[in-house]
């Protein structure tokens, strides 16, 4: 039988109480406890408790309850709860090698209880022959029928049931103290006699059984389960409690989600968790990340440096040596008074020397010449804590090789010890990047970016007059082409010299308004041949701005200029006395929110106009701590991974520094955003840098991303988790590592936050003058392109592939995998309706007579007192919501591979999802996909036809398409009208209710009369071709 191992390691920061401290662990009505430790606020048990897993198919439905108690008098009746942890069985690793110790914050059963501290646990599954010594006595079998365990041991008397540690050097001696539990889950008094009861199997069951090898695609994450081959030691058994029976073979089932892709809660040593217990108040600025100390060296400039070459010139640079680290400034040609102004950062915990040496050298073709040096003692270096002002640099005299002072040769240097909160941290040259050239160093630095403010430009082309085509004997086929930057839209054609279009075109323009609107009226002479009839150029800066739902500006008439006249200049324009005219309305709408990302996980919902924006309701703080177990992205180049993170919320983008050639980078950088709406999402992506060595045309590779919805976060609570970095390739789903994040939302205005739940999600203009769906997708794509082009011009640039991955550019493309996922989401929603129908069906068919009787009583009460119906419904909703508070999610949501249907997606479906648009596949593949789409569409067509059939039957009741059915119905309606008029409504409702809830003895198996009548009504299916 498979075992669940729970290693109770230690606890910290417990509530101070006198007495013994111990831990009770309950799983599947099995209760074990650790040994007790007296007067220890930070106890260390290192006990291993084993539980029976009777059916792995139900593991994801069960929980492991861990409770910490304090026993002042050593008796069970006086114990005090210090906190508890509830762990879902879905998060238990399938093997011991995948299990890692995790710290869980203690929670309380009551709202008014004050609980603090955390406990360290390690959970994993063990097969029948994993980690069990030959002297281990098998656990008792459930002979009471309710999962009760009837074994016990004493800590004072040596017992044969007392489990001994097989690895005494690691986890200590005694492992568990089993406690007996009855069917109701309560403890039973201990007996003096120790008994163990086993089920006696048949002879066929005595032979060792072997499980068939599971399919690798379904059970690759679960351990192989084999029954123990060794014979159990002889024990005393009672035949009156034991029942013989064949041993049932265990069947495995894949849990809801692969534990490898699940969220891992952590408790890193950050100031927000430590509560400044060490008295270090300097961590308050960066309290969501681990404090990292750096040795900063700023080389400012030099003066009066001696000549070293025969020509009397000097090409100086400075070399910084700290142990095994070495940094080099840029060299300046022929300059005896150089100005470098460069900052270097060395991690303090990795320094292998107590001295820092600054050597000034002369760049030469062969060996560089020594000029002078300055040595600092690191133990004497001062510590700077922001917000202190920067340290003032000092002039230091250079020394020769023998320690003599050089006359007048000095360099200005400042050395200090600081943290990542120092303002010099982003611009510093870090130790792992010292091998990068000066020209490529900027590609590794951390920066903050802001997206441009976007506006919708509305261009309504009304009409044109007096158009003059080149061939006056032919009626022109005219249309208007409007271009703004790289965006181009056209109107519908009109065959007349005075066309009327009245078409509205929309564009996206960024601030500052530097673009021009180019309006061109063209005549379609032939296929692929157009002739311009006139052109108009308007600067976007001169277009009127409309803030909210005010009246649109009036349309204006403009003279159309010939393209040849525009090219000749302004002088020719003034000589023109006749010109064609066009009537256009221009308007810049600032009341909309320009969508540049998908609406399902948008991070900003504010309008473009600053005057229409609401005040912020809180602050979002994100600590990007580290990553672990990243996949080597440059294995072919002899490197591992050069990772950096990008976070996007609102119009603010942040980029961490690039940590070179490591699979476990530690950034420990913290960023802050203002929050205006809780119904928004922050996106954090991890990428592999391919531009630190100056390669042109390279693309930064995506490693994975994480989305966190702010409305799922509790205020003022710090969430620290390892998020899986999942990437969906054509070969399937892959995990590229885990990202360690710390997130905290702080509310600054509770009134505004609560009031927002009653306000519309988007600004007012989206509801007063909505934009059509066909324009929204095109405008979103154009906004993405504008943001990508603007951020590409920054230094260092955010590449286009990074922007597109963060904004999910291809989210609207067809995917059969997403279609199946959305279908099962709908089925999951309808499962609630199906559950209500099943419950009603069971009540009506008396499956549970007690429940049906209670429903009868409640029904009669509500009929007699109808004023209690609505209060009862809302009270029921209140009680259900209050009951579900116990089971509220403790972690923010993350990528669900099961919900996305990504784990078991067919390779052809993934290949189709990642195909280009239009497709680049051969015709036979395209034909296969088309036939498959036709089969799926045929099923959807059948379902839609059935829904339409039922609707048409309902419409035909009074339409006299079937005169007999309509006559029957209207006569029945008249009869019911008279009956209801003369009979009290309570009597009718009681009779109908009692008839519906009648006993199955009075029911027939045939459909009811109303159902038969409805199915006989005519529909329009016979009218279809």
Tab-separated table of N, CA and C in Angstrom, residues 677-800:
chain	number	residue	atom	x	y	z
A	677	UNK	N	-7.512	50.284	-10.377
A	677	UNK	CA	-8.619	49.334	-10.488
A	677	UNK	C	-8.100	47.961	-10.091
A	678	UNK	N	-8.866	47.283	-9.228
A	678	UNK	CA	-8.442	45.958	-8.778
A	678	UNK	C	-8.666	44.883	-9.826
A	679	UNK	N	-9.564	45.106	-10.750
A	679	UNK	CA	-9.856	44.095	-11.777
A	679	UNK	C	-8.838	44.172	-12.898
A	680	UNK	N	-7.573	44.138	-12.546
A	680	UNK	CA	-6.481	44.214	-13.498
A	680	UNK	C	-5.479	43.110	-13.193
A	681	UNK	N	-4.551	42.913	-14.110
A	681	UNK	CA	-3.605	41.805	-14.033
A	681	UNK	C	-2.203	42.347	-14.263
A	682	UNK	N	-1.252	41.885	-13.458
A	682	UNK	CA	0.159	42.193	-13.664
A	682	UNK	C	0.813	40.977	-14.316
A	683	UNK	N	1.653	41.232	-15.300
A	683	UNK	CA	2.317	40.175	-16.054
A	683	UNK	C	3.816	40.287	-15.843
A	684	UNK	N	4.450	39.168	-15.511
A	684	UNK	CA	5.897	39.099	-15.308
A	684	UNK	C	6.429	38.010	-16.229
A	685	UNK	N	7.368	38.366	-17.090
A	685	UNK	CA	7.965	37.417	-18.024
A	685	UNK	C	9.456	37.287	-17.800
A	686	UNK	N	9.993	36.131	-18.127
A	686	UNK	CA	11.423	35.848	-18.014
A	686	UNK	C	11.946	35.554	-19.413
A	687	UNK	N	13.089	36.167	-19.759
A	687	UNK	CA	13.647	36.047	-21.096
A	687	UNK	C	15.147	35.763	-21.003
A	688	UNK	N	15.660	35.213	-22.089
A	688	UNK	CA	17.087	34.939	-22.208
A	688	UNK	C	17.704	35.994	-23.125
A	689	UNK	N	18.691	36.722	-22.608
A	689	UNK	CA	19.291	37.844	-23.317
A	689	UNK	C	20.239	37.327	-24.393
A	690	UNK	N	20.007	37.746	-25.643
A	690	UNK	CA	20.867	37.376	-26.763
A	690	UNK	C	21.566	38.594	-27.367
A	691	UNK	N	21.569	39.723	-26.652
A	691	UNK	CA	22.164	40.944	-27.198
A	691	UNK	C	23.301	41.491	-26.346
A	692	UNK	N	23.710	40.785	-25.290
A	692	UNK	CA	24.776	41.313	-24.441
A	692	UNK	C	26.139	41.253	-25.123
A	693	UNK	N	26.257	40.421	-26.169
A	693	UNK	CA	27.531	40.328	-26.889
A	693	UNK	C	27.504	41.060	-28.216
A	694	UNK	N	26.468	41.891	-28.440
A	694	UNK	CA	26.429	42.735	-29.627
A	694	UNK	C	25.983	42.044	-30.891
A	695	UNK	N	25.341	40.885	-30.797
A	695	UNK	CA	24.893	40.188	-31.996
A	695	UNK	C	23.695	40.911	-32.609
A	696	UNK	N	23.746	41.138	-33.905
A	696	UNK	CA	22.655	41.808	-34.605
A	696	UNK	C	21.695	40.759	-35.171
A	697	UNK	N	20.439	41.099	-35.162
A	697	UNK	CA	19.434	40.202	-35.704
A	697	UNK	C	19.028	39.083	-34.774
A	698	UNK	N	19.593	39.007	-33.583
A	698	UNK	CA	19.216	37.957	-32.634
A	698	UNK	C	17.902	38.321	-31.947
A	699	UNK	N	17.235	37.316	-31.442
A	699	UNK	CA	15.974	37.495	-30.737
A	699	UNK	C	16.104	36.939	-29.329
A	700	UNK	N	15.610	37.700	-28.366
A	700	UNK	CA	15.600	37.226	-26.982
A	700	UNK	C	14.578	36.107	-26.860
A	701	UNK	N	15.010	34.975	-26.306
A	701	UNK	CA	14.156	33.801	-26.192
A	701	UNK	C	13.291	33.905	-24.944
A	702	UNK	N	12.040	33.518	-25.074
A	702	UNK	CA	11.120	33.535	-23.940
A	702	UNK	C	11.304	32.269	-23.110
A	703	UNK	N	11.307	32.449	-21.791
A	703	UNK	CA	11.435	31.340	-20.852
A	703	UNK	C	10.090	31.022	-20.194
A	704	UNK	N	9.276	32.015	-19.999
A	704	UNK	CA	7.965	31.801	-19.394
A	704	UNK	C	7.445	33.095	-18.804
A	705	UNK	N	6.178	33.087	-18.406
A	705	UNK	CA	5.583	34.275	-17.811
A	705	UNK	C	4.547	33.881	-16.777
A	706	UNK	N	4.208	34.860	-15.943
A	706	UNK	CA	3.279	34.677	-14.829
A	706	UNK	C	2.290	35.832	-14.853
A	707	UNK	N	1.018	35.514	-14.636
A	707	UNK	CA	-0.010	36.547	-14.501
A	707	UNK	C	-0.625	36.450	-13.110
A	708	UNK	N	-0.837	37.598	-12.479
A	708	UNK	CA	-1.441	37.656	-11.146
A	708	UNK	C	-2.559	38.689	-11.189
A	709	UNK	N	-3.776	38.262	-10.884
A	709	UNK	CA	-4.915	39.185	-10.850
A	709	UNK	C	-4.990	39.831	-9.477
A	710	UNK	N	-5.061	41.153	-9.462
A	710	UNK	CA	-4.997	41.889	-8.203
A	710	UNK	C	-6.220	41.666	-7.339
A	711	UNK	N	-7.372	41.416	-7.937
A	711	UNK	CA	-8.584	41.242	-7.143
A	711	UNK	C	-8.552	39.969	-6.308
A	712	UNK	N	-7.635	39.046	-6.597
A	712	UNK	CA	-7.514	37.819	-5.818
A	712	UNK	C	-6.557	37.969	-4.646
A	713	UNK	N	-5.956	39.130	-4.468
A	713	UNK	CA	-4.998	39.349	-3.393
A	713	UNK	C	-5.686	40.026	-2.211
A	714	UNK	N	-5.341	39.598	-1.020
A	714	UNK	CA	-5.794	40.277	0.174
A	714	UNK	C	-4.935	41.512	0.431
A	715	UNK	N	-5.543	42.513	0.998
A	715	UNK	CA	-4.821	43.752	1.267
A	715	UNK	C	-3.791	43.538	2.369
A	716	UNK	N	-2.619	44.129	2.172
A	716	UNK	CA	-1.530	44.147	3.165
A	716	UNK	C	-0.986	42.750	3.480
A	717	UNK	N	-1.219	41.794	2.619
A	717	UNK	CA	-0.663	40.452	2.816
A	717	UNK	C	0.431	40.209	1.794
A	718	UNK	N	1.523	39.621	2.241
A	718	UNK	CA	2.663	39.338	1.373
A	718	UNK	C	2.529	37.909	0.857
A	719	UNK	N	2.519	37.753	-0.465
A	719	UNK	CA	2.460	36.451	-1.109
A	719	UNK	C	3.838	36.140	-1.693
A	720	UNK	N	4.443	35.088	-1.217
A	720	UNK	CA	5.741	34.657	-1.731
A	720	UNK	C	5.594	33.224	-2.223
A	721	UNK	N	5.800	33.019	-3.510
A	721	UNK	CA	5.632	31.708	-4.121
A	721	UNK	C	6.657	31.519	-5.227
A	722	UNK	N	6.896	30.266	-5.522
A	722	UNK	CA	7.601	29.872	-6.734
A	722	UNK	C	6.548	29.576	-7.798
A	723	UNK	N	6.560	30.351	-8.867
A	723	UNK	CA	5.621	30.183	-9.958
A	723	UNK	C	6.284	29.369	-11.071
A	724	UNK	N	5.619	28.334	-11.581
A	724	UNK	CA	6.220	27.563	-12.678
A	724	UNK	C	6.243	28.381	-13.962
A	725	UNK	N	7.349	28.315	-14.668
A	725	UNK	CA	7.506	28.982	-15.960
A	725	UNK	C	7.197	27.964	-17.043
A	726	UNK	N	6.009	28.070	-17.613
A	726	UNK	CA	5.517	27.085	-18.571
A	726	UNK	C	5.502	27.684	-19.963
A	727	UNK	N	5.946	26.893	-20.924
A	727	UNK	CA	5.964	27.300	-22.325
A	727	UNK	C	5.330	26.188	-23.139
A	728	UNK	N	4.439	26.568	-24.023
A	728	UNK	CA	3.790	25.615	-24.914
A	728	UNK	C	4.477	25.670	-26.273
A	729	UNK	N	5.186	24.600	-26.630
A	729	UNK	CA	5.858	24.484	-27.912
A	729	UNK	C	5.079	23.543	-28.820
A	730	UNK	N	5.572	23.408	-30.035
A	730	UNK	CA	4.967	22.440	-30.942
A	730	UNK	C	5.168	21.021	-30.443
A	731	UNK	N	6.228	20.799	-29.659
A	731	UNK	CA	6.456	19.468	-29.112
A	731	UNK	C	5.678	19.186	-27.850
A	732	UNK	N	4.962	20.161	-27.314
A	732	UNK	CA	4.169	19.946	-26.108
A	732	UNK	C	4.494	20.966	-25.038
A	733	UNK	N	3.968	20.720	-23.850
A	733	UNK	CA	4.154	21.623	-22.724
A	733	UNK	C	5.487	21.341	-22.052
A	734	UNK	N	6.224	22.411	-21.743
A	734	UNK	CA	7.523	22.283	-21.100
A	734	UNK	C	7.610	23.268	-19.941
A	735	UNK	N	8.298	22.824	-18.919
A	735	UNK	CA	8.573	23.683	-17.778
A	735	UNK	C	10.019	24.147	-17.866
A	736	UNK	N	10.213	25.458	-17.921
A	736	UNK	CA	11.544	26.039	-18.089
A	736	UNK	C	12.141	26.528	-16.784
A	737	UNK	N	11.529	26.208	-15.671
A	737	UNK	CA	12.053	26.642	-14.385
A	737	UNK	C	10.951	27.192	-13.507
A	738	UNK	N	11.355	27.878	-12.438
A	738	UNK	CA	10.417	28.477	-11.490
A	738	UNK	C	10.889	29.878	-11.136
A	739	UNK	N	9.929	30.792	-11.045
A	739	UNK	CA	10.206	32.192	-10.735
A	739	UNK	C	9.713	32.499	-9.339
A	740	UNK	N	10.590	33.075	-8.522
A	740	UNK	CA	10.271	33.383	-7.125
A	740	UNK	C	9.853	34.850	-7.039
A	741	UNK	N	8.597	35.083	-6.665
A	741	UNK	CA	8.048	36.436	-6.595
A	741	UNK	C	7.472	36.693	-5.214
A	742	UNK	N	7.502	37.958	-4.825
A	742	UNK	CA	6.825	38.436	-3.614
A	742	UNK	C	5.904	39.577	-4.034
A	743	UNK	N	4.630	39.453	-3.716
A	743	UNK	CA	3.623	40.425	-4.159
A	743	UNK	C	2.857	40.913	-2.945
A	744	UNK	N	2.576	42.213	-2.940
A	744	UNK	CA	1.775	42.804	-1.868
A	744	UNK	C	0.956	43.957	-2.431
A	745	UNK	N	-0.329	43.938	-2.103
A	745	UNK	CA	-1.216	45.052	-2.456
A	745	UNK	C	-1.594	45.792	-1.185
A	746	UNK	N	-1.377	47.085	-1.189
A	746	UNK	CA	-1.699	47.935	-0.042
A	746	UNK	C	-2.802	48.895	-0.440
A	747	UNK	N	-3.905	48.855	0.268
A	747	UNK	CA	-5.043	49.716	-0.037
A	747	UNK	C	-4.874	51.060	0.667
A	748	UNK	N	-5.062	52.137	-0.074
A	748	UNK	CA	-4.975	53.490	0.480
A	748	UNK	C	-6.337	54.156	0.622
A	749	UNK	N	-7.357	53.591	-0.007
A	749	UNK	CA	-8.695	54.175	0.091
A	749	UNK	C	-9.714	53.047	0.012
A	750	UNK	N	-10.191	52.585	1.177
A	750	UNK	CA	-11.148	51.496	1.213
A	750	UNK	C	-12.488	51.908	0.619
A	751	UNK	N	-12.893	53.150	0.810
A	751	UNK	CA	-14.189	53.601	0.292
A	751	UNK	C	-14.195	53.567	-1.223
A	752	UNK	N	-13.145	54.108	-1.854
A	752	UNK	CA	-13.080	54.101	-3.314
A	752	UNK	C	-12.940	52.683	-3.859
A	753	UNK	N	-12.232	51.839	-3.150
A	753	UNK	CA	-12.054	50.462	-3.625
A	753	UNK	C	-13.381	49.713	-3.619
A	754	UNK	N	-14.165	49.857	-2.545
A	754	UNK	CA	-15.459	49.182	-2.485
A	754	UNK	C	-16.428	49.786	-3.498
A	755	UNK	N	-16.366	51.105	-3.671
A	755	UNK	CA	-17.281	51.757	-4.615
A	755	UNK	C	-16.990	51.364	-6.051
A	756	UNK	N	-15.768	50.951	-6.360
A	756	UNK	CA	-15.434	50.597	-7.736
A	756	UNK	C	-16.167	49.362	-8.213
A	757	UNK	N	-16.570	48.492	-7.295
A	757	UNK	CA	-17.273	47.289	-7.716
A	757	UNK	C	-18.649	47.600	-8.298
A	758	UNK	N	-19.158	48.796	-8.096
A	758	UNK	CA	-20.421	49.178	-8.696
A	758	UNK	C	-20.278	50.063	-9.914
A	759	UNK	N	-19.051	50.370	-10.306
A	759	UNK	CA	-18.817	51.228	-11.477
A	759	UNK	C	-18.519	50.381	-12.707
A	760	UNK	N	-18.743	50.935	-13.896
A	760	UNK	CA	-18.418	50.179	-15.121
A	760	UNK	C	-16.920	49.945	-15.236
A	761	UNK	N	-16.584	48.875	-15.923
A	761	UNK	CA	-15.186	48.485	-16.028
A	761	UNK	C	-14.396	49.451	-16.899
A	762	UNK	N	-14.980	49.864	-18.001
A	762	UNK	CA	-14.309	50.761	-18.943
A	762	UNK	C	-14.856	52.171	-18.788
A	763	UNK	N	-14.181	53.167	-19.341
A	763	UNK	CA	-14.686	54.543	-19.251
A	763	UNK	C	-16.056	54.713	-19.903
A	764	UNK	N	-16.669	55.831	-19.618
A	764	UNK	CA	-18.049	56.086	-20.025
A	764	UNK	C	-18.238	56.053	-21.533
A	765	UNK	N	-17.237	56.512	-22.292
A	765	UNK	CA	-17.374	56.596	-23.741
A	765	UNK	C	-17.563	55.232	-24.383
A	766	UNK	N	-17.052	54.167	-23.780
A	766	UNK	CA	-17.184	52.836	-24.365
A	766	UNK	C	-18.625	52.348	-24.347
A	767	UNK	N	-19.460	52.933	-23.493
A	767	UNK	CA	-20.858	52.521	-23.396
A	767	UNK	C	-21.790	53.515	-24.083
A	768	UNK	N	-21.428	54.790	-24.080
A	768	UNK	CA	-22.271	55.804	-24.734
A	768	UNK	C	-22.116	55.729	-26.244
A	769	UNK	N	-20.885	55.646	-26.725
A	769	UNK	CA	-20.601	55.524	-28.155
A	769	UNK	C	-19.654	54.346	-28.360
A	770	UNK	N	-20.177	53.122	-28.284
A	770	UNK	CA	-19.299	51.951	-28.364
A	770	UNK	C	-18.650	51.801	-29.731
A	771	UNK	N	-17.471	51.245	-29.717
A	771	UNK	CA	-16.731	50.969	-30.948
A	771	UNK	C	-17.088	49.561	-31.394
A	772	UNK	N	-17.297	49.383	-32.683
A	772	UNK	CA	-17.707	48.077	-33.199
A	772	UNK	C	-16.602	47.044	-32.975
A	773	UNK	N	-17.030	45.788	-32.920
A	773	UNK	CA	-16.090	44.707	-32.633
A	773	UNK	C	-15.058	44.562	-33.741
A	774	UNK	N	-15.468	44.767	-34.982
A	774	UNK	CA	-14.524	44.612	-36.088
A	774	UNK	C	-13.425	45.666	-36.048
A	775	UNK	N	-13.695	46.814	-35.420
A	775	UNK	CA	-12.659	47.846	-35.284
A	775	UNK	C	-11.768	47.601	-34.069
A	776	UNK	N	-12.322	46.985	-33.026
A	776	UNK	CA	-11.564	46.826	-31.782
A	776	UNK	C	-10.314	45.985	-32.000
A	777	UNK	N	-10.449	44.836	-32.679
A	777	UNK	CA	-9.293	43.959	-32.878
A	777	UNK	C	-8.227	44.629	-33.723
A	778	UNK	N	-8.639	45.327	-34.757
A	778	UNK	CA	-7.659	46.014	-35.600
A	778	UNK	C	-6.964	47.142	-34.841
A	779	UNK	N	-7.724	47.898	-34.059
A	779	UNK	CA	-7.135	48.985	-33.284
A	779	UNK	C	-6.200	48.452	-32.199
A	780	UNK	N	-6.550	47.321	-31.581
A	780	UNK	CA	-5.667	46.735	-30.573
A	780	UNK	C	-4.331	46.323	-31.202
A	781	UNK	N	-4.398	45.742	-32.389
A	781	UNK	CA	-3.153	45.356	-33.061
A	781	UNK	C	-2.301	46.578	-33.385
A	782	UNK	N	-2.923	47.648	-33.832
A	782	UNK	CA	-2.158	48.859	-34.143
A	782	UNK	C	-1.564	49.475	-32.876
A	783	UNK	N	-2.305	49.424	-31.762
A	783	UNK	CA	-1.764	49.950	-30.507
A	783	UNK	C	-0.562	49.138	-30.056
A	784	UNK	N	-0.620	47.817	-30.205
A	784	UNK	CA	0.532	46.984	-29.868
A	784	UNK	C	1.748	47.346	-30.708
A	785	UNK	N	1.534	47.582	-31.984
A	785	UNK	CA	2.654	47.933	-32.854
A	785	UNK	C	3.266	49.279	-32.462
A	786	UNK	N	2.434	50.233	-32.074
A	786	UNK	CA	2.949	51.544	-31.672
A	786	UNK	C	3.757	51.432	-30.383
A	787	UNK	N	3.247	50.673	-29.402
A	787	UNK	CA	3.974	50.493	-28.145
A	787	UNK	C	5.305	49.797	-28.398
A	788	UNK	N	5.302	48.753	-29.228
A	788	UNK	CA	6.537	48.034	-29.516
A	788	UNK	C	7.549	48.929	-30.228
A	789	UNK	N	7.082	49.760	-31.169
A	789	UNK	CA	8.006	50.654	-31.875
A	789	UNK	C	8.562	51.725	-30.946
A	790	UNK	N	7.764	52.222	-30.000
A	790	UNK	CA	8.243	53.267	-29.100
A	790	UNK	C	9.246	52.703	-28.087
A	791	UNK	N	8.963	51.553	-27.497
A	791	UNK	CA	9.882	50.979	-26.520
A	791	UNK	C	11.141	50.427	-27.172
A	792	UNK	N	11.100	50.173	-28.473
A	792	UNK	CA	12.303	49.727	-29.172
A	792	UNK	C	13.314	50.849	-29.315
A	793	UNK	N	12.863	52.076	-29.159
A	793	UNK	CA	13.765	53.222	-29.281
A	793	UNK	C	14.420	53.602	-27.966
A	794	UNK	N	14.124	52.871	-26.886
A	794	UNK	CA	14.721	53.166	-25.585
A	794	UNK	C	16.126	52.575	-25.522
A	795	UNK	N	16.820	52.881	-24.446
A	795	UNK	CA	18.191	52.394	-24.251
A	795	UNK	C	18.347	51.880	-22.814
A	796	UNK	N	18.428	50.563	-22.597
A	796	UNK	CA	18.402	49.496	-23.599
A	796	UNK	C	16.989	49.271	-24.122
A	797	UNK	N	16.844	48.819	-25.339
A	797	UNK	CA	15.499	48.671	-25.900
A	797	UNK	C	14.795	47.434	-25.380
A	798	UNK	N	13.481	47.541	-25.302
A	798	UNK	CA	12.643	46.360	-25.098
A	798	UNK	C	12.275	45.840	-26.481
A	799	UNK	N	12.758	44.661	-26.795
A	799	UNK	CA	12.624	44.131	-28.145
A	799	UNK	C	11.169	43.830	-28.493
A	800	UNK	N	10.915	43.774	-29.790
A	800	UNK	CA	9.558	43.536	-30.262
A	800	UNK	C	9.036	42.172	-29.825
